[in-house]
PDB file of C-alpha atoms and ligand atoms in Angstrom:
ATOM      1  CA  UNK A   1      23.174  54.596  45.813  1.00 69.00           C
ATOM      2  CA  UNK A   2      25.174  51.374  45.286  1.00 88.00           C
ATOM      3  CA  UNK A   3      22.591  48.880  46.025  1.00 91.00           C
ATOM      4  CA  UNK A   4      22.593  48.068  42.040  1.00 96.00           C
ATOM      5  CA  UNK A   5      25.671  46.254  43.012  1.00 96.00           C
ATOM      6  CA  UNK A   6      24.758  44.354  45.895  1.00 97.00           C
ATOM      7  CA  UNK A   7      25.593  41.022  45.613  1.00 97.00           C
ATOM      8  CA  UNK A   8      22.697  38.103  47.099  1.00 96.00           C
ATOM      9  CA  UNK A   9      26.270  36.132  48.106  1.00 96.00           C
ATOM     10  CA  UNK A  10      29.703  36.440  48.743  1.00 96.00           C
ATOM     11  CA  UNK A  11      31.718  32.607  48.277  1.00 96.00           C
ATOM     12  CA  UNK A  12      35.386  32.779  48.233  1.00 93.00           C
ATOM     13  CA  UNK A  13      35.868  30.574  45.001  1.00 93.00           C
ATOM     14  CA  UNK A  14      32.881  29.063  42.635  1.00 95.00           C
ATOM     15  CA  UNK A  15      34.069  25.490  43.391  1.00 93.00           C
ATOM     16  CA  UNK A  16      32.849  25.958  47.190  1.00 93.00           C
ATOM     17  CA  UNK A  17      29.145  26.172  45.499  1.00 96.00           C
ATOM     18  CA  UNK A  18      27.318  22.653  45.925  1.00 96.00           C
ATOM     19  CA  UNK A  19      24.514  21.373  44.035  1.00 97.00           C
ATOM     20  CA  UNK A  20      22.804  20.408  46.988  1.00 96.00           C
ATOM     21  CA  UNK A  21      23.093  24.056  47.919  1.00 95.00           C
ATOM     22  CA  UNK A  22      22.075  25.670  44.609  1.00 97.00           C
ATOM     23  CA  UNK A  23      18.874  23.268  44.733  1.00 96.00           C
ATOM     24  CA  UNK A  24      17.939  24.186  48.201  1.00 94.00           C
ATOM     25  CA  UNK A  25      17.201  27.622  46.293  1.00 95.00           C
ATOM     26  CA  UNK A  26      15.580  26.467  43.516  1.00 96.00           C
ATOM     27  CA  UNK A  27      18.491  27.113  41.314  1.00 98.00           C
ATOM     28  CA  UNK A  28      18.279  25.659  37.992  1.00 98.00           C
ATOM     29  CA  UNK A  29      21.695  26.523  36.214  1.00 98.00           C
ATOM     30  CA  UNK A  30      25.020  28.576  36.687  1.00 98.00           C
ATOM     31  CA  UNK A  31      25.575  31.256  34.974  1.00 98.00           C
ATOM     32  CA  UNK A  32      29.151  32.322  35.435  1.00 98.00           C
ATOM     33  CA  UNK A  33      32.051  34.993  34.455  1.00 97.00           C
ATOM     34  CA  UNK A  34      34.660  33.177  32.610  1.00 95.00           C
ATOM     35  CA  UNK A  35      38.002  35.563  33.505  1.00 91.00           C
ATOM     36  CA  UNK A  36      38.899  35.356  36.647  1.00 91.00           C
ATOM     37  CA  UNK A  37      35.846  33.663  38.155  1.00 94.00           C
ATOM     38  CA  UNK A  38      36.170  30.221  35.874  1.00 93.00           C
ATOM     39  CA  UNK A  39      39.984  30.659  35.211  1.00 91.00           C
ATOM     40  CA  UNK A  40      42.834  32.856  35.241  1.00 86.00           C
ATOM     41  CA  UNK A  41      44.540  34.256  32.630  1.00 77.00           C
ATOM     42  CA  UNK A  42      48.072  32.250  33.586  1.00 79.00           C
ATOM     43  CA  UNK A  43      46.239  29.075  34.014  1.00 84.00           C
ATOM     44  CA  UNK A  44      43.389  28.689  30.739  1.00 84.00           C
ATOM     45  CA  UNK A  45      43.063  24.966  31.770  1.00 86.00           C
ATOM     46  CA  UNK A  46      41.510  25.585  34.686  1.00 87.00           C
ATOM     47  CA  UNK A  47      42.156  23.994  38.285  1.00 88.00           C
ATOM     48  CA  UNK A  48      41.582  20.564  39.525  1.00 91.00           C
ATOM     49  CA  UNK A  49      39.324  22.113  41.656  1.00 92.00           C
ATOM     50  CA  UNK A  50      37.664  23.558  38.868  1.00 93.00           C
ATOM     51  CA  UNK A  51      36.943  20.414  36.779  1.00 93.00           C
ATOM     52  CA  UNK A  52      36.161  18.695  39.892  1.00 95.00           C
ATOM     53  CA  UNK A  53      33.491  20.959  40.608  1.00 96.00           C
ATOM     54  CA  UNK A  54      32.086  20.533  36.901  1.00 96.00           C
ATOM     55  CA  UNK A  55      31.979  17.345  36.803  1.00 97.00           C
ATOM     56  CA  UNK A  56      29.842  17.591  40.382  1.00 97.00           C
ATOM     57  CA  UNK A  57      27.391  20.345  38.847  1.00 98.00           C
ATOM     58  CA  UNK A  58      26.631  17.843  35.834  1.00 97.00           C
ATOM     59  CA  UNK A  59      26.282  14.209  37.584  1.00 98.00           C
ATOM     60  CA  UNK A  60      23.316  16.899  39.574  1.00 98.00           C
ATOM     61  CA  UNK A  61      22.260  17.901  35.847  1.00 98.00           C
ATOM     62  CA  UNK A  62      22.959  21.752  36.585  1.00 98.00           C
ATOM     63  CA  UNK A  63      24.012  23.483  33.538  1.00 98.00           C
ATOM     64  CA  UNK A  64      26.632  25.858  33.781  1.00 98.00           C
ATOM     65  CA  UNK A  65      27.277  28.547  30.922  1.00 98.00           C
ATOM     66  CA  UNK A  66      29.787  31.347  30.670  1.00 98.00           C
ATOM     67  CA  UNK A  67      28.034  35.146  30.193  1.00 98.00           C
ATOM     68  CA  UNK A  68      31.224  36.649  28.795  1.00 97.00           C
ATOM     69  CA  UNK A  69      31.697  40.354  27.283  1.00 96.00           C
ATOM     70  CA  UNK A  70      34.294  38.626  24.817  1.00 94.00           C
ATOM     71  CA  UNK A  71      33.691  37.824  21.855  1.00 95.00           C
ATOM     72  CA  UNK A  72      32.344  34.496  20.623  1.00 96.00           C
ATOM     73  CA  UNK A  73      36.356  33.396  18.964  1.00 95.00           C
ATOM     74  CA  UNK A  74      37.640  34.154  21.907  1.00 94.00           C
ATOM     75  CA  UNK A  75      34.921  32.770  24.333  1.00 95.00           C
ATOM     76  CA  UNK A  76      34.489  29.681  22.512  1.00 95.00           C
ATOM     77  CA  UNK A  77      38.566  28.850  22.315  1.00 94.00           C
ATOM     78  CA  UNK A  78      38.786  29.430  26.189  1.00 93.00           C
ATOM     79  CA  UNK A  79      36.241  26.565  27.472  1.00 94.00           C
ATOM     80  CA  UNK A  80      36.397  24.510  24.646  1.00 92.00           C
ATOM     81  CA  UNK A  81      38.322  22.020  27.471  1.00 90.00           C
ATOM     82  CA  UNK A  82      34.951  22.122  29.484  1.00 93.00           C
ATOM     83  CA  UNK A  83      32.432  21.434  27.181  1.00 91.00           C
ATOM     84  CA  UNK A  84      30.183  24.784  28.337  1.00 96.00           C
ATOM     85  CA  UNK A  85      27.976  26.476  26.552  1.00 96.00           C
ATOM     86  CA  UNK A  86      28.113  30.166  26.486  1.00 97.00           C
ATOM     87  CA  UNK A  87      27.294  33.711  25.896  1.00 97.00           C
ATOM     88  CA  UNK A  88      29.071  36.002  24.102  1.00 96.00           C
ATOM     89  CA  UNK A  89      29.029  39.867  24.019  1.00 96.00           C
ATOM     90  CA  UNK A  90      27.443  40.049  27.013  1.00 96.00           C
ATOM     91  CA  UNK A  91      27.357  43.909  27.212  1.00 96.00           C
ATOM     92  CA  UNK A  92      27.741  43.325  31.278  1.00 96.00           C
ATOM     93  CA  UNK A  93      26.678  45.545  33.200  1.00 96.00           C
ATOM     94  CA  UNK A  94      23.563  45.347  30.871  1.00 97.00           C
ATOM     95  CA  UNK A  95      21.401  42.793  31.691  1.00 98.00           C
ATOM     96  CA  UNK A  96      21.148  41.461  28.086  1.00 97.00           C
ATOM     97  CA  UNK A  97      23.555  38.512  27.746  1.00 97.00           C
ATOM     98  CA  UNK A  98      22.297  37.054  30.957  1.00 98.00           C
ATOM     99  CA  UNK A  99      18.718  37.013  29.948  1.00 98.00           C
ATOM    100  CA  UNK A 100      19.901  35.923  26.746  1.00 97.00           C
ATOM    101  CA  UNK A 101      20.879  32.938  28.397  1.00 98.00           C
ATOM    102  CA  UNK A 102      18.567  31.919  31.043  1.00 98.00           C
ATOM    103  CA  UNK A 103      15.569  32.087  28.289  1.00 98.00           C
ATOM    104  CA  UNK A 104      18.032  30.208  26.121  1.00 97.00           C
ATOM    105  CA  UNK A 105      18.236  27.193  28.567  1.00 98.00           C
ATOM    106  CA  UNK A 106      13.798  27.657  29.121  1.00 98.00           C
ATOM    107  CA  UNK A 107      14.277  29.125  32.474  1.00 98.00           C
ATOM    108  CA  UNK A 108      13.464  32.054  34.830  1.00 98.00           C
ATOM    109  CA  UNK A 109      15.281  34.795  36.715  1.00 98.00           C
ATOM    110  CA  UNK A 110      14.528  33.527  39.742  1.00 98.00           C
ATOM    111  CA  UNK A 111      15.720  29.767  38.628  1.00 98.00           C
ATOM    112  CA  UNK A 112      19.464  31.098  37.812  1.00 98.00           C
ATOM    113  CA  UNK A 113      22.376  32.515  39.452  1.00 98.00           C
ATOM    114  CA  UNK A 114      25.105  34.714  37.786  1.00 98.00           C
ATOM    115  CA  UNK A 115      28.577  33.934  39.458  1.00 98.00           C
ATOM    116  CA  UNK A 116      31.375  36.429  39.047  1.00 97.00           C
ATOM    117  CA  UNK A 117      34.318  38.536  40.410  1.00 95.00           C
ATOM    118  CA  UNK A 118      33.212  41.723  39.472  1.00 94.00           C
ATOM    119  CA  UNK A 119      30.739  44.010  41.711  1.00 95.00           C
ATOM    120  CA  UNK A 120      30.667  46.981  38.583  1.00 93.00           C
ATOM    121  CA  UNK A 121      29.722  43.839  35.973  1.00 95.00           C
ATOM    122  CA  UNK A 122      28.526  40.825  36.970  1.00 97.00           C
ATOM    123  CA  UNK A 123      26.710  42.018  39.732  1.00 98.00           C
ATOM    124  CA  UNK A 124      25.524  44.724  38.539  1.00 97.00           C
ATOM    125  CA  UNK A 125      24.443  42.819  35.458  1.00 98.00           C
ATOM    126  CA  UNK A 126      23.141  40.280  37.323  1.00 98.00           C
ATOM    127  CA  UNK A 127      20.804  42.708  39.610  1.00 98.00           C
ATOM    128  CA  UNK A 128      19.816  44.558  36.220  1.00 98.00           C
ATOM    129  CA  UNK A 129      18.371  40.899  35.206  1.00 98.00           C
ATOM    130  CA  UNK A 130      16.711  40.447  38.743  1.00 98.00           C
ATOM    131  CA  UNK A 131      18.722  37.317  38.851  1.00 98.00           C
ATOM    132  CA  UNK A 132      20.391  36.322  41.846  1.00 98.00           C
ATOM    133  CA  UNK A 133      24.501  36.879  42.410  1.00 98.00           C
ATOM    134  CA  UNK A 134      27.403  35.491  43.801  1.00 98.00           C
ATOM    135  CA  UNK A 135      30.214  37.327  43.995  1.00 97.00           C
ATOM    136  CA  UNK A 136      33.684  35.730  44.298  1.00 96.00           C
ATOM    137  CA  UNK A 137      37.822  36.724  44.558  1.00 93.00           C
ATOM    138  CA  UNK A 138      38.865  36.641  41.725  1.00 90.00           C
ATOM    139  CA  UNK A 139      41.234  33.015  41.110  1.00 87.00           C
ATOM    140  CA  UNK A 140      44.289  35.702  40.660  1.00 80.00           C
ATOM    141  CA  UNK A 141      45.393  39.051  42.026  1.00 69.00           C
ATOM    142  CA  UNK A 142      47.224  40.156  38.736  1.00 65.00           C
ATOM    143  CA  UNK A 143      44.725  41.426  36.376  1.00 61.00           C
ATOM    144  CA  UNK A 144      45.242  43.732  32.886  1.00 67.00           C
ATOM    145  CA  UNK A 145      45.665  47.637  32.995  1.00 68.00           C
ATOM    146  CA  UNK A 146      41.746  47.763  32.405  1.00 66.00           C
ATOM    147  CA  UNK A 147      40.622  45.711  34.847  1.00 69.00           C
ATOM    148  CA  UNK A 148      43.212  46.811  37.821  1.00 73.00           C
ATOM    149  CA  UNK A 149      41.360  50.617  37.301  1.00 76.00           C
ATOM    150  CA  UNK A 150      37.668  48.781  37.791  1.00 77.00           C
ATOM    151  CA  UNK A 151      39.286  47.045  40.545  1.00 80.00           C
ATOM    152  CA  UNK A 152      40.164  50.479  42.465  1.00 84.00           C
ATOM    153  CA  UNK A 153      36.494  51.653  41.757  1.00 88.00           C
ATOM    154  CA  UNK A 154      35.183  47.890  42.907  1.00 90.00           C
ATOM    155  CA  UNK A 155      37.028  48.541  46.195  1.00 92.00           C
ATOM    156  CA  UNK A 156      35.412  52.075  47.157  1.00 93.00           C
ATOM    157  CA  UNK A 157      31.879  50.352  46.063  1.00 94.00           C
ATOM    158  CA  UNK A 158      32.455  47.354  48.197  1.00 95.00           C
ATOM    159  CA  UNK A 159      33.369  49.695  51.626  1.00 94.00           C
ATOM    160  CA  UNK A 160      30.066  51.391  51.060  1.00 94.00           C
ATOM    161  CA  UNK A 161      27.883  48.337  50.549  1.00 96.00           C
ATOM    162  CA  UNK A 162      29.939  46.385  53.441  1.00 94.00           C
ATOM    163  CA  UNK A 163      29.152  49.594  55.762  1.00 94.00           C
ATOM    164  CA  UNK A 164      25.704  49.585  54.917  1.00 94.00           C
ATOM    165  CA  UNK A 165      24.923  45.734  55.045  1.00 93.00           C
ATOM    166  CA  UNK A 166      27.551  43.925  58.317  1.00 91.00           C
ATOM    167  CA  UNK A 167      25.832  40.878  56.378  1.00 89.00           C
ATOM    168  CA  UNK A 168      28.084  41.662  53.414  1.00 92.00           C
ATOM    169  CA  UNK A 169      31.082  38.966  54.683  1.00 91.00           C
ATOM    170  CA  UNK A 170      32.871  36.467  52.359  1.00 92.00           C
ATOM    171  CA  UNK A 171      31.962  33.095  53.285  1.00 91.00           C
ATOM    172  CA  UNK A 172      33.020  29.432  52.458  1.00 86.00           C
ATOM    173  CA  UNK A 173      29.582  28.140  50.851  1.00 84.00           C
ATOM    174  CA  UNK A 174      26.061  29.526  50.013  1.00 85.00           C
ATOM    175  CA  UNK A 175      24.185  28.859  53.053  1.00 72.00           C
ATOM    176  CA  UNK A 176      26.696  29.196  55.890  1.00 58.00           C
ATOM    177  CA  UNK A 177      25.308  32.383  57.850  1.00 52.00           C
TER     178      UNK A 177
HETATM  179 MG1   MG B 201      35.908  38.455  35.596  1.00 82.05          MG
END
């Protein structure tokens, strides 16, 4: 009943995810959640950790590009410090924006990964697309009206899926299990 928001991965923070990692399978690009997953609402210029972690992906020539359900003003103003490209209007949990964007950067499902903080959006999104998913805590616990409700449905989802699969853990990089 919930398996459409299974995530393949559970990191703790998208900075833990390596190159060397994403490579080993046959990962292409990062697609990735901006609020919450990239940055936090208190903190638009991101962490050192953050730009550290950038910088990493694009010496190993992995593109990584935001699959937002802002709009394009909005999405646009809050990476212009990173340089990323991006996808607006992402209608998440459809699977449109992030097909929209791997066939954008000449790839395949199976050559992406959609990162995000959200099981009922980004993963779900993701697992519409039959792309792969990481799921990680979000970078802050204080989120708007709107997203603290999804986060009290996210919770009851996530007991069910970690009852079903003991796999389900959060772990501190990609392949550590
Ligand atoms: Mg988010």
């Amino acid at each position: 009943m919930f398996s459409s928001y299974k995530p393949t991965w559970m990191v703790e923070a998208i900075y833990q995810i390596t190159p060397q990692q994403l490579q080993a399978l046959g990962i292409k690009a990062v697609l990735t959640d901006l609020d919450n997953t990239l940055i936090a609402w208190n903190n638009p210029d991101g962490t050192e950790e953050l730009r550290h972690w950038l910088a990493q992906m694009e010496a190993a020539g992995i593109p990584v590009v935001v699959v937002s359900n802002n709009n394009a003003q909005r999405v646009a103003k809050a990476i212009e410090p990173f340089g990323l490209d991006y996808t607006s209007r992402a209608l998440k949990p459809f699977a449109r924006g992030i097909k929209q964007a791997y066939h954008k950067l000449g790839l395949s499902s199976k050559e992406v990964v959609m990162v995000g903080d959200q099981l009922m959006t980004d993963i779900k999104a993701a697992n519409s697309a039959k792309v792969r998913s990481i799921l990680v805590r979000p970078v802050v616990d204080t989120d708007g009206w709107n997203t603290r409700i999804n986060r009290f449905f996210e919770a009851r989802v996530m007991k069910h899926l970690q009852k079903k699969h003991p796999d389900m853990v959060w772990r501190g990089e990609l392949n550590d299990r």
